[in-house]
Amino acid sequence: MRFAKKAAALALASVMAMSLAGCSGNSSTTTTAATEAATTAAATEAATEAATTAAAEAATTAATTAAEAAGGVDVSNKKVGISIYKFDDNFMTLYRTELVRYLTEDLGFKPENVVVQDGKGDQAEQTNQIQNFITQKYDVLILNLVQASSAPDVTDMCKEAGIPVVYINREPDAAEEERWASEGIAATYVGCDARQSGTYQGEEILETSTKGDINGDGKVSYIMIQGDPENVDAQYRTEFSVKALTDAGMEVEELLMQRGDWDQAKAQQIAQDALTQHGDKIEVIFCNNDAMALGALQAIEAAGRKVNEDIYLVGVDALTEAVQNVIDGKQTGTVFNDHFAQAHTAGDIAVKFLAGESVDPVNMVDYSKVTQENAQSILDMLK
């Protein structure tokens, strides 16, 4: 085909040259015009062919890249159903945005085949969404459960329908994860070990000049603003943040532990009431996430207290505003809950399931401490 096109171009050039010769009385001019015409025609054909070839090669490269990213699986017509426990959660907004981007731009799923729904903090609502995904024969589900305790029932529904499921962010209990492995169920969990995040919070307090004991009375007096007590992340962050202090030989005093349900406004009220009741006795406020830390900061500032001078404040997630607060000295520290790595791992594992590959029941991504020393680099990455 390529040689035929070139031959046709040369023939056309010859005809043009002959035509020009017949119309001109000057043989030198005629010869020059004919040569230029032939050269122009050949160049035009070569440019057209080069552009066509380049476009084809680019399309082939893009298709190959998408196929390689998707592990060699054709995902173009595969449907992914995603349900997030609630859309107005700050961290899960970052997570789902990156997850959808990665699935469609890097792995090659069609945007219309990636459907994300809001569980609205209602397990019954979310279960109905999952049942609809199953009825509509979605190929794989990625679920951020409202209640991690619902995992056994959800897993059984998906197993019966032959649909693999990737649980994210809220970890089912160990017995359920062991069941997936022992029964060969196509289910897995992708997240971070919340014990690590709690430990990092405690270490951030230990790394301060007073190790949390601002008033020098020999103990760290704190309040704990917890997420959802049923959630294993909340449980571990609560336990291990304090454990880091006691393991280091610090005496601790819990002045208050109250659930804030990951909510900024609730945390603000909890911190406000605690500061009114306990006043200067509070040396540390532990928050299970940064949204609640932002609320606690509002209460701290309203009470005339100053972070890192007469009170310490730590959170988890590394929300952009929280990281900026660390830089500005308005939050002692936070812990980077790497939504990029988690979203990519969840997407990659979904593809492995579609390829029929076996998958480990638990897949963990590391947290990172965020302090004034590295907060700017973390912020740059988030932006």
mmCIF file of C-alpha atoms in Angstrom:
data_model
loop_
_atom_site.group_PDB
_atom_site.id
_atom_site.type_symbol
_atom_site.label_atom_id
_atom_site.label_comp_id
_atom_site.label_asym_id
_atom_site.label_seq_id
_atom_site.Cartn_x
_atom_site.Cartn_y
_atom_site.Cartn_z
ATOM 1 C CA MET A 1 0.000 0.000 0.000
ATOM 2 C CA ARG A 2 2.824 2.379 0.891
ATOM 3 C CA PHE A 3 4.613 1.751 -2.443
ATOM 4 C CA ALA A 4 1.352 2.066 -4.398
ATOM 5 C CA LYS A 5 0.718 5.480 -2.837
ATOM 6 C CA LYS A 6 4.231 6.617 -3.742
ATOM 7 C CA ALA A 7 3.856 5.374 -7.325
ATOM 8 C CA ALA A 8 0.568 7.210 -7.680
ATOM 9 C CA ALA A 9 2.149 10.385 -6.378
ATOM 10 C CA LEU A 10 5.041 10.138 -8.817
ATOM 11 C CA ALA A 11 2.673 9.448 -11.706
ATOM 12 C CA LEU A 12 0.612 12.486 -10.763
ATOM 13 C CA ALA A 13 3.775 14.554 -10.642
ATOM 14 C CA SER A 14 4.762 13.343 -14.121
ATOM 15 C CA VAL A 15 1.377 14.236 -15.567
ATOM 16 C CA MET A 16 1.631 17.686 -14.017
ATOM 17 C CA ALA A 17 5.095 18.108 -15.520
ATOM 18 C CA MET A 18 3.932 17.099 -18.997
ATOM 19 C CA SER A 19 0.958 19.413 -18.753
ATOM 20 C CA LEU A 20 3.182 22.291 -17.822
ATOM 21 C CA ALA A 21 5.533 21.494 -20.715
ATOM 22 C CA GLY A 22 2.664 21.664 -23.186
ATOM 23 C CA CYS A 23 1.563 25.089 -21.912
ATOM 24 C CA SER A 24 4.916 26.811 -21.890
ATOM 25 C CA GLY A 25 7.029 28.115 -24.754
ATOM 26 C CA ASN A 26 10.182 28.196 -22.577
ATOM 27 C CA SER A 27 11.687 24.707 -22.140
ATOM 28 C CA SER A 28 13.935 25.755 -19.229
ATOM 29 C CA THR A 29 11.026 27.251 -17.315
ATOM 30 C CA THR A 30 8.912 24.240 -18.154
ATOM 31 C CA THR A 31 11.524 21.798 -16.874
ATOM 32 C CA THR A 32 11.971 23.738 -13.626
ATOM 33 C CA ALA A 33 8.231 23.953 -13.008
ATOM 34 C CA ALA A 34 7.822 20.248 -13.683
ATOM 35 C CA THR A 35 10.599 19.375 -11.258
ATOM 36 C CA GLU A 36 9.132 21.610 -8.552
ATOM 37 C CA ALA A 37 5.691 20.090 -9.051
ATOM 38 C CA ALA A 38 7.046 16.567 -8.766
ATOM 39 C CA THR A 39 9.007 17.475 -5.670
ATOM 40 C CA THR A 40 5.994 19.161 -4.032
ATOM 41 C CA ALA A 41 3.677 16.235 -4.730
ATOM 42 C CA ALA A 42 6.155 13.712 -3.362
ATOM 43 C CA ALA A 43 6.779 15.836 -0.266
ATOM 44 C CA THR A 44 3.057 16.231 0.367
ATOM 45 C CA GLU A 45 2.525 12.485 0.099
ATOM 46 C CA ALA A 46 5.484 11.783 2.395
ATOM 47 C CA ALA A 47 4.202 14.246 4.999
ATOM 48 C CA THR A 48 0.693 12.774 4.861
ATOM 49 C CA GLU A 49 2.068 9.254 5.196
ATOM 50 C CA ALA A 50 4.307 10.278 8.122
ATOM 51 C CA ALA A 51 1.411 11.910 9.946
ATOM 52 C CA THR A 52 -0.822 8.882 9.380
ATOM 53 C CA THR A 53 1.912 6.522 10.575
ATOM 54 C CA ALA A 54 2.639 8.657 13.649
ATOM 55 C CA ALA A 55 -1.043 8.763 14.586
ATOM 56 C CA ALA A 56 -1.350 5.000 14.210
ATOM 57 C CA GLU A 57 1.774 4.409 16.264
ATOM 58 C CA ALA A 58 0.528 6.786 18.982
ATOM 59 C CA ALA A 59 -2.803 4.979 19.138
ATOM 60 C CA THR A 60 -1.053 1.623 19.318
ATOM 61 C CA THR A 61 1.278 2.880 22.065
ATOM 62 C CA ALA A 62 -1.646 4.250 24.080
ATOM 63 C CA ALA A 63 -3.544 0.988 23.751
ATOM 64 C CA THR A 64 -0.460 -1.002 24.718
ATOM 65 C CA THR A 65 0.209 1.216 27.717
ATOM 66 C CA ALA A 66 -3.386 0.852 28.933
ATOM 67 C CA ALA A 67 -3.249 -2.910 28.453
ATOM 68 C CA GLU A 68 0.048 -3.149 30.311
ATOM 69 C CA ALA A 69 -1.310 -0.983 33.141
ATOM 70 C CA ALA A 70 -4.300 -3.291 33.354
ATOM 71 C CA GLY A 71 -2.102 -6.347 33.528
ATOM 72 C CA GLY A 72 -2.827 -7.360 29.942
ATOM 73 C CA VAL A 73 -6.578 -7.595 30.635
ATOM 74 C CA ASP A 74 -9.024 -5.883 28.281
ATOM 75 C CA VAL A 75 -11.005 -3.768 30.729
ATOM 76 C CA SER A 76 -12.662 -1.528 28.167
ATOM 77 C CA ASN A 77 -16.058 -3.160 28.674
ATOM 78 C CA LYS A 78 -15.686 -4.165 32.317
ATOM 79 C CA LYS A 79 -17.902 -2.418 34.858
ATOM 80 C CA VAL A 80 -16.682 -1.305 38.282
ATOM 81 C CA GLY A 81 -19.175 -0.526 41.038
ATOM 82 C CA ILE A 82 -17.870 1.678 43.842
ATOM 83 C CA SER A 83 -19.711 2.640 47.009
ATOM 84 C CA ILE A 84 -18.216 5.135 49.486
ATOM 85 C CA TYR A 85 -19.558 5.246 53.030
ATOM 86 C CA LYS A 86 -20.356 8.944 52.626
ATOM 87 C CA PHE A 87 -19.293 11.550 50.090
ATOM 88 C CA ASP A 88 -18.813 14.431 52.529
ATOM 89 C CA ASP A 89 -15.911 12.740 54.303
ATOM 90 C CA ASN A 90 -12.811 14.842 53.502
ATOM 91 C CA PHE A 91 -10.370 11.973 53.195
ATOM 92 C CA MET A 92 -12.654 9.679 51.210
ATOM 93 C CA THR A 93 -13.295 12.523 48.773
ATOM 94 C CA LEU A 94 -9.568 12.599 48.008
ATOM 95 C CA TYR A 95 -9.489 8.809 47.847
ATOM 96 C CA ARG A 96 -12.442 8.314 45.481
ATOM 97 C CA THR A 97 -11.288 11.127 43.196
ATOM 98 C CA GLU A 98 -7.880 9.499 42.774
ATOM 99 C CA LEU A 99 -9.428 6.025 42.458
ATOM 100 C CA VAL A 100 -11.692 7.074 39.586
ATOM 101 C CA ARG A 101 -8.859 8.951 37.885
ATOM 102 C CA TYR A 102 -6.554 5.951 38.128
ATOM 103 C CA LEU A 103 -9.153 3.466 36.876
ATOM 104 C CA THR A 104 -10.101 5.544 33.844
ATOM 105 C CA GLU A 105 -6.898 7.347 32.886
ATOM 106 C CA ASP A 106 -4.229 4.805 33.820
ATOM 107 C CA LEU A 107 -5.953 1.422 33.700
ATOM 108 C CA GLY A 108 -8.217 2.046 30.715
ATOM 109 C CA PHE A 109 -11.721 1.547 32.118
ATOM 110 C CA LYS A 110 -14.337 3.601 30.297
ATOM 111 C CA PRO A 111 -15.591 6.481 32.469
ATOM 112 C CA GLU A 112 -19.200 5.438 31.935
ATOM 113 C CA ASN A 113 -18.345 1.971 33.275
ATOM 114 C CA VAL A 114 -16.987 3.288 36.579
ATOM 115 C CA VAL A 115 -19.961 4.139 38.787
ATOM 116 C CA VAL A 116 -19.468 5.682 42.243
ATOM 117 C CA GLN A 117 -22.323 5.953 44.732
ATOM 118 C CA ASP A 118 -22.760 7.696 48.075
ATOM 119 C CA GLY A 119 -23.590 5.380 50.968
ATOM 120 C CA LYS A 120 -24.763 8.458 52.925
ATOM 121 C CA GLY A 121 -23.557 6.923 56.173
ATOM 122 C CA ASP A 122 -26.458 4.444 56.018
ATOM 123 C CA GLN A 123 -25.618 0.744 55.797
ATOM 124 C CA ALA A 124 -29.113 -0.158 54.545
ATOM 125 C CA GLU A 125 -28.746 2.409 51.751
ATOM 126 C CA GLN A 126 -25.316 1.080 50.841
ATOM 127 C CA THR A 127 -26.455 -2.559 50.898
ATOM 128 C CA ASN A 128 -29.207 -1.627 48.434
ATOM 129 C CA GLN A 129 -26.581 -0.041 46.175
ATOM 130 C CA ILE A 130 -24.490 -3.206 46.311
ATOM 131 C CA GLN A 131 -27.508 -5.370 45.470
ATOM 132 C CA ASN A 132 -28.189 -3.154 42.462
ATOM 133 C CA PHE A 133 -24.592 -3.531 41.289
ATOM 134 C CA ILE A 134 -25.030 -7.304 41.548
ATOM 135 C CA THR A 135 -28.361 -7.281 39.702
ATOM 136 C CA GLN A 136 -26.835 -5.173 36.924
ATOM 137 C CA LYS A 137 -23.979 -7.693 36.647
ATOM 138 C CA TYR A 138 -21.046 -5.451 37.452
ATOM 139 C CA ASP A 139 -17.709 -7.204 37.013
ATOM 140 C CA VAL A 140 -15.965 -6.094 40.216
ATOM 141 C CA LEU A 141 -16.914 -4.032 43.273
ATOM 142 C CA ILE A 142 -14.772 -1.657 45.341
ATOM 143 C CA LEU A 143 -16.447 -0.952 48.674
ATOM 144 C CA ASN A 144 -15.821 1.468 51.535
ATOM 145 C CA LEU A 145 -18.348 0.044 53.984
ATOM 146 C CA VAL A 146 -20.498 2.153 56.263
ATOM 147 C CA GLN A 147 -20.169 -0.606 58.866
ATOM 148 C CA ALA A 148 -17.208 -2.951 58.606
ATOM 149 C CA SER A 149 -19.261 -5.548 60.508
ATOM 150 C CA SER A 150 -21.501 -5.940 57.441
ATOM 151 C CA ALA A 151 -18.616 -7.468 55.445
ATOM 152 C CA PRO A 152 -19.622 -11.149 55.932
ATOM 153 C CA ASP A 153 -23.119 -10.594 54.522
ATOM 154 C CA VAL A 154 -21.861 -8.421 51.666
ATOM 155 C CA THR A 155 -19.118 -10.921 50.847
ATOM 156 C CA ASP A 156 -21.622 -13.772 50.690
ATOM 157 C CA MET A 157 -23.848 -11.805 48.294
ATOM 158 C CA CYS A 158 -20.911 -11.088 46.011
ATOM 159 C CA LYS A 159 -19.637 -14.657 46.235
ATOM 160 C CA GLU A 160 -23.018 -16.061 45.217
ATOM 161 C CA ALA A 161 -23.096 -13.705 42.224
ATOM 162 C CA GLY A 162 -19.506 -14.554 41.261
ATOM 163 C CA ILE A 163 -18.385 -10.947 41.628
ATOM 164 C CA PRO A 164 -15.016 -10.205 43.304
ATOM 165 C CA VAL A 165 -14.946 -7.471 45.910
ATOM 166 C CA VAL A 166 -12.190 -5.122 47.079
ATOM 167 C CA TYR A 167 -12.840 -3.573 50.490
ATOM 168 C CA ILE A 168 -11.083 -0.272 51.131
ATOM 169 C CA ASN A 169 -10.305 1.996 54.096
ATOM 170 C CA ARG A 170 -12.572 0.267 56.653
ATOM 171 C CA GLU A 171 -11.157 -3.124 57.518
ATOM 172 C CA PRO A 172 -13.354 -6.159 58.244
ATOM 173 C CA ASP A 173 -12.284 -8.193 61.251
ATOM 174 C CA ALA A 174 -9.516 -10.793 61.123
ATOM 175 C CA ALA A 175 -11.924 -13.740 61.212
ATOM 176 C CA GLU A 176 -13.631 -12.521 58.048
ATOM 177 C CA GLU A 177 -10.313 -11.996 56.265
ATOM 178 C CA GLU A 178 -9.209 -15.488 57.274
ATOM 179 C CA ARG A 179 -12.462 -16.876 55.841
ATOM 180 C CA TRP A 180 -11.670 -15.384 52.446
ATOM 181 C CA ALA A 181 -8.353 -17.222 52.397
ATOM 182 C CA SER A 182 -9.599 -20.552 53.765
ATOM 183 C CA GLU A 183 -12.671 -20.695 51.504
ATOM 184 C CA GLY A 184 -10.992 -19.276 48.410
ATOM 185 C CA ILE A 185 -13.364 -16.298 48.235
ATOM 186 C CA ALA A 186 -12.526 -13.535 45.758
ATOM 187 C CA ALA A 187 -12.420 -10.788 48.374
ATOM 188 C CA THR A 188 -9.618 -8.657 49.763
ATOM 189 C CA TYR A 189 -8.889 -5.589 51.861
ATOM 190 C CA VAL A 190 -6.690 -2.648 50.876
ATOM 191 C CA GLY A 191 -5.735 -0.142 53.546
ATOM 192 C CA CYS A 192 -3.171 0.968 56.070
ATOM 193 C CA ASP A 193 -2.423 -0.601 59.440
ATOM 194 C CA ALA A 194 -4.142 1.787 61.840
ATOM 195 C CA ARG A 195 -1.864 0.634 64.642
ATOM 196 C CA GLN A 196 0.981 2.303 62.775
ATOM 197 C CA SER A 197 -0.920 5.595 62.490
ATOM 198 C CA GLY A 198 -1.719 5.597 66.206
ATOM 199 C CA THR A 199 1.885 4.838 67.067
ATOM 200 C CA TYR A 200 3.051 7.710 64.873
ATOM 201 C CA GLN A 201 0.683 10.110 66.646
ATOM 202 C CA GLY A 202 2.172 9.131 70.002
ATOM 203 C CA GLU A 203 5.700 9.483 68.642
ATOM 204 C CA GLU A 204 4.930 12.979 67.404
ATOM 205 C CA ILE A 205 4.006 13.937 70.960
ATOM 206 C CA LEU A 206 7.172 12.272 72.310
ATOM 207 C CA GLU A 207 9.251 14.268 69.813
ATOM 208 C CA THR A 208 8.130 17.584 71.302
ATOM 209 C CA SER A 209 10.397 19.400 73.758
ATOM 210 C CA THR A 210 8.266 18.362 76.760
ATOM 211 C CA LYS A 211 7.249 14.896 75.490
ATOM 212 C CA GLY A 212 3.682 15.997 76.056
ATOM 213 C CA ASP A 213 4.134 16.929 79.714
ATOM 214 C CA ILE A 214 3.772 20.677 79.299
ATOM 215 C CA ASN A 215 3.091 21.515 82.940
ATOM 216 C CA GLY A 216 5.870 19.273 84.213
ATOM 217 C CA ASP A 217 3.724 17.285 86.650
ATOM 218 C CA GLY A 218 5.187 13.968 85.470
ATOM 219 C CA LYS A 219 2.257 12.832 83.344
ATOM 220 C CA VAL A 220 0.618 13.553 80.006
ATOM 221 C CA SER A 221 -3.012 14.586 80.475
ATOM 222 C CA TYR A 222 -5.031 14.201 77.303
ATOM 223 C CA ILE A 223 -8.445 13.993 75.716
ATOM 224 C CA MET A 224 -9.209 11.552 72.914
ATOM 225 C CA ILE A 225 -11.663 12.486 70.170
ATOM 226 C CA GLN A 226 -12.515 9.166 68.560
ATOM 227 C CA GLY A 227 -14.036 8.377 65.193
ATOM 228 C CA ASP A 228 -16.617 5.600 65.067
ATOM 229 C CA PRO A 229 -15.779 3.204 67.938
ATOM 230 C CA GLU A 230 -16.944 0.244 65.835
ATOM 231 C CA ASN A 231 -14.368 1.070 63.180
ATOM 232 C CA VAL A 232 -11.102 -0.812 63.647
ATOM 233 C CA ASP A 233 -9.099 2.236 62.544
ATOM 234 C CA ALA A 234 -10.638 4.273 65.345
ATOM 235 C CA GLN A 235 -9.968 1.494 67.837
ATOM 236 C CA TYR A 236 -6.323 1.074 66.869
ATOM 237 C CA ARG A 237 -5.549 4.795 66.582
ATOM 238 C CA THR A 238 -7.039 5.330 70.024
ATOM 239 C CA GLU A 239 -5.134 2.462 71.610
ATOM 240 C CA PHE A 240 -1.739 2.800 69.957
ATOM 241 C CA SER A 241 -1.370 6.572 70.206
ATOM 242 C CA VAL A 242 -1.455 6.268 73.993
ATOM 243 C CA LYS A 243 0.529 3.014 73.964
ATOM 244 C CA ALA A 244 3.418 4.815 72.255
ATOM 245 C CA LEU A 245 3.597 7.147 75.245
ATOM 246 C CA THR A 246 3.430 4.433 77.899
ATOM 247 C CA ASP A 247 5.911 2.240 76.009
ATOM 248 C CA ALA A 248 8.318 5.171 76.216
ATOM 249 C CA GLY A 249 7.875 5.291 79.979
ATOM 250 C CA MET A 250 5.471 8.241 80.138
ATOM 251 C CA GLU A 251 2.662 8.277 82.680
ATOM 252 C CA VAL A 252 -0.664 9.249 81.130
ATOM 253 C CA GLU A 253 -4.010 10.550 82.350
ATOM 254 C CA GLU A 254 -7.136 10.299 80.220
ATOM 255 C CA LEU A 255 -9.410 13.243 80.973
ATOM 256 C CA LEU A 256 -11.999 12.412 78.311
ATOM 257 C CA MET A 257 -12.635 10.003 75.463
ATOM 258 C CA GLN A 258 -15.632 10.750 73.279
ATOM 259 C CA ARG A 259 -16.757 9.767 69.811
ATOM 260 C CA GLY A 260 -16.751 12.481 67.182
ATOM 261 C CA ASP A 261 -17.746 10.271 64.228
ATOM 262 C CA TRP A 262 -14.918 11.712 62.092
ATOM 263 C CA ASP A 263 -16.882 14.995 61.977
ATOM 264 C CA GLN A 264 -15.327 18.461 62.295
ATOM 265 C CA ALA A 265 -18.322 20.167 63.901
ATOM 266 C CA LYS A 266 -18.802 17.404 66.473
ATOM 267 C CA ALA A 267 -15.119 17.504 67.369
ATOM 268 C CA GLN A 268 -15.226 21.261 67.817
ATOM 269 C CA GLN A 269 -18.061 20.914 70.328
ATOM 270 C CA ILE A 270 -16.332 18.056 72.175
ATOM 271 C CA ALA A 271 -13.078 20.017 72.452
ATOM 272 C CA GLN A 272 -14.899 23.182 73.469
ATOM 273 C CA ASP A 273 -16.742 21.405 76.285
ATOM 274 C CA ALA A 274 -13.564 19.641 77.435
ATOM 275 C CA LEU A 275 -11.545 22.860 77.500
ATOM 276 C CA THR A 276 -14.293 24.522 79.512
ATOM 277 C CA GLN A 277 -14.380 21.641 81.987
ATOM 278 C CA HIS A 278 -10.672 20.797 82.299
ATOM 279 C CA GLY A 279 -8.997 24.054 81.229
ATOM 280 C CA ASP A 280 -5.198 24.168 81.385
ATOM 281 C CA LYS A 281 -5.056 20.597 82.644
ATOM 282 C CA ILE A 282 -5.432 19.405 79.029
ATOM 283 C CA GLU A 283 -1.965 19.042 77.503
ATOM 284 C CA VAL A 284 -2.723 16.919 74.425
ATOM 285 C CA ILE A 285 -5.716 16.474 72.152
ATOM 286 C CA PHE A 286 -5.590 13.252 70.130
ATOM 287 C CA CYS A 287 -7.943 13.115 67.152
ATOM 288 C CA ASN A 288 -8.513 9.955 65.113
ATOM 289 C CA ASN A 289 -8.564 12.014 61.912
ATOM 290 C CA ASP A 290 -7.713 15.484 60.625
ATOM 291 C CA ALA A 291 -11.290 16.629 60.096
ATOM 292 C CA MET A 292 -11.781 16.333 63.849
ATOM 293 C CA ALA A 293 -8.397 17.954 64.473
ATOM 294 C CA LEU A 294 -9.554 20.953 62.449
ATOM 295 C CA GLY A 295 -12.628 21.192 64.673
ATOM 296 C CA ALA A 296 -10.530 20.855 67.818
ATOM 297 C CA LEU A 297 -8.254 23.647 66.579
ATOM 298 C CA GLN A 298 -11.240 25.979 66.301
ATOM 299 C CA ALA A 299 -12.091 25.280 69.932
ATOM 300 C CA ILE A 300 -8.463 25.664 71.039
ATOM 301 C CA GLU A 301 -8.157 29.062 69.388
ATOM 302 C CA ALA A 302 -11.532 30.201 70.751
ATOM 303 C CA ALA A 303 -10.332 29.287 74.252
ATOM 304 C CA GLY A 304 -7.212 31.424 73.844
ATOM 305 C CA ARG A 305 -4.851 28.449 73.864
ATOM 306 C CA LYS A 306 -1.933 28.094 71.479
ATOM 307 C CA VAL A 307 -0.834 24.861 69.857
ATOM 308 C CA ASN A 308 2.774 23.814 70.550
ATOM 309 C CA GLU A 309 3.016 26.306 73.424
ATOM 310 C CA ASP A 310 0.413 25.303 75.991
ATOM 311 C CA ILE A 311 -1.324 22.393 74.220
ATOM 312 C CA TYR A 312 -0.499 19.784 71.566
ATOM 313 C CA LEU A 313 -2.811 18.615 68.767
ATOM 314 C CA VAL A 314 -2.402 15.631 66.419
ATOM 315 C CA GLY A 315 -4.585 14.036 63.750
ATOM 316 C CA VAL A 316 -4.443 11.510 60.921
ATOM 317 C CA ASP A 317 -4.954 11.709 57.127
ATOM 318 C CA ALA A 318 -2.774 14.675 56.097
ATOM 319 C CA LEU A 319 -5.601 16.750 54.696
ATOM 320 C CA THR A 320 -4.224 19.774 52.841
ATOM 321 C CA GLU A 321 -5.486 22.237 55.469
ATOM 322 C CA ALA A 322 -4.096 20.142 58.303
ATOM 323 C CA VAL A 323 -0.666 19.884 56.675
ATOM 324 C CA GLN A 324 -0.642 23.647 56.190
ATOM 325 C CA ASN A 325 -1.508 23.981 59.878
ATOM 326 C CA VAL A 326 1.507 21.826 60.752
ATOM 327 C CA ILE A 327 3.699 24.152 58.687
ATOM 328 C CA ASP A 328 2.160 27.179 60.402
ATOM 329 C CA GLY A 329 2.570 25.675 63.882
ATOM 330 C CA LYS A 330 -1.175 25.356 64.465
ATOM 331 C CA GLN A 331 -1.120 21.562 64.584
ATOM 332 C CA THR A 332 1.638 19.521 66.204
ATOM 333 C CA GLY A 333 1.545 16.794 63.595
ATOM 334 C CA THR A 334 -0.540 14.504 61.467
ATOM 335 C CA VAL A 335 -0.053 11.171 59.723
ATOM 336 C CA PHE A 336 -0.184 10.825 55.942
ATOM 337 C CA ASN A 337 -2.857 8.293 55.046
ATOM 338 C CA ASP A 338 -1.566 7.708 51.516
ATOM 339 C CA HIS A 339 -4.731 7.786 49.411
ATOM 340 C CA PHE A 340 -2.672 7.741 46.207
ATOM 341 C CA ALA A 341 -1.005 4.410 46.984
ATOM 342 C CA GLN A 342 -4.209 2.943 48.403
ATOM 343 C CA ALA A 343 -6.312 3.950 45.392
ATOM 344 C CA HIS A 344 -3.736 2.565 42.960
ATOM 345 C CA THR A 345 -3.432 -0.697 44.885
ATOM 346 C CA ALA A 346 -7.219 -1.093 44.960
ATOM 347 C CA GLY A 347 -7.421 -0.511 41.205
ATOM 348 C CA ASP A 348 -4.573 -2.905 40.435
ATOM 349 C CA ILE A 349 -6.112 -5.640 42.581
ATOM 350 C CA ALA A 350 -9.497 -5.174 40.907
ATOM 351 C CA VAL A 351 -7.753 -5.878 37.599
ATOM 352 C CA LYS A 352 -6.026 -8.943 39.053
ATOM 353 C CA PHE A 353 -9.409 -10.306 40.039
ATOM 354 C CA LEU A 354 -10.693 -9.702 36.502
ATOM 355 C CA ALA A 355 -7.658 -11.583 35.177
ATOM 356 C CA GLY A 356 -8.505 -14.553 37.391
ATOM 357 C CA GLU A 357 -5.385 -14.143 39.510
ATOM 358 C CA SER A 358 -5.206 -15.046 43.187
ATOM 359 C CA VAL A 359 -4.997 -12.123 45.596
ATOM 360 C CA ASP A 360 -3.810 -11.920 49.213
ATOM 361 C CA PRO A 361 -6.677 -11.282 51.640
ATOM 362 C CA VAL A 362 -4.942 -8.232 53.124
ATOM 363 C CA ASN A 363 -2.850 -5.615 51.307
ATOM 364 C CA MET A 364 -1.366 -2.857 53.459
ATOM 365 C CA VAL A 365 0.158 0.506 52.510
ATOM 366 C CA ASP A 366 2.446 2.368 54.932
ATOM 367 C CA TYR A 367 1.535 5.595 56.709
ATOM 368 C CA SER A 368 4.058 8.447 57.038
ATOM 369 C CA LYS A 369 4.548 10.893 59.881
ATOM 370 C CA VAL A 370 4.011 14.544 58.964
ATOM 371 C CA THR A 371 5.957 17.069 61.052
ATOM 372 C CA GLN A 372 7.275 20.558 60.416
ATOM 373 C CA GLU A 373 10.429 19.014 58.949
ATOM 374 C CA ASN A 374 8.668 17.267 56.037
ATOM 375 C CA ALA A 375 5.231 18.912 55.910
ATOM 376 C CA GLN A 376 6.064 21.166 52.938
ATOM 377 C CA SER A 377 7.150 18.229 50.773
ATOM 378 C CA ILE A 378 3.957 16.360 51.670
ATOM 379 C CA LEU A 379 1.880 19.452 50.875
ATOM 380 C CA ASP A 380 3.587 19.854 47.508
ATOM 381 C CA MET A 381 2.667 16.270 46.665
ATOM 382 C CA LEU A 382 -0.954 16.780 47.725
ATOM 383 C CA LYS A 383 -1.292 19.866 45.547
#
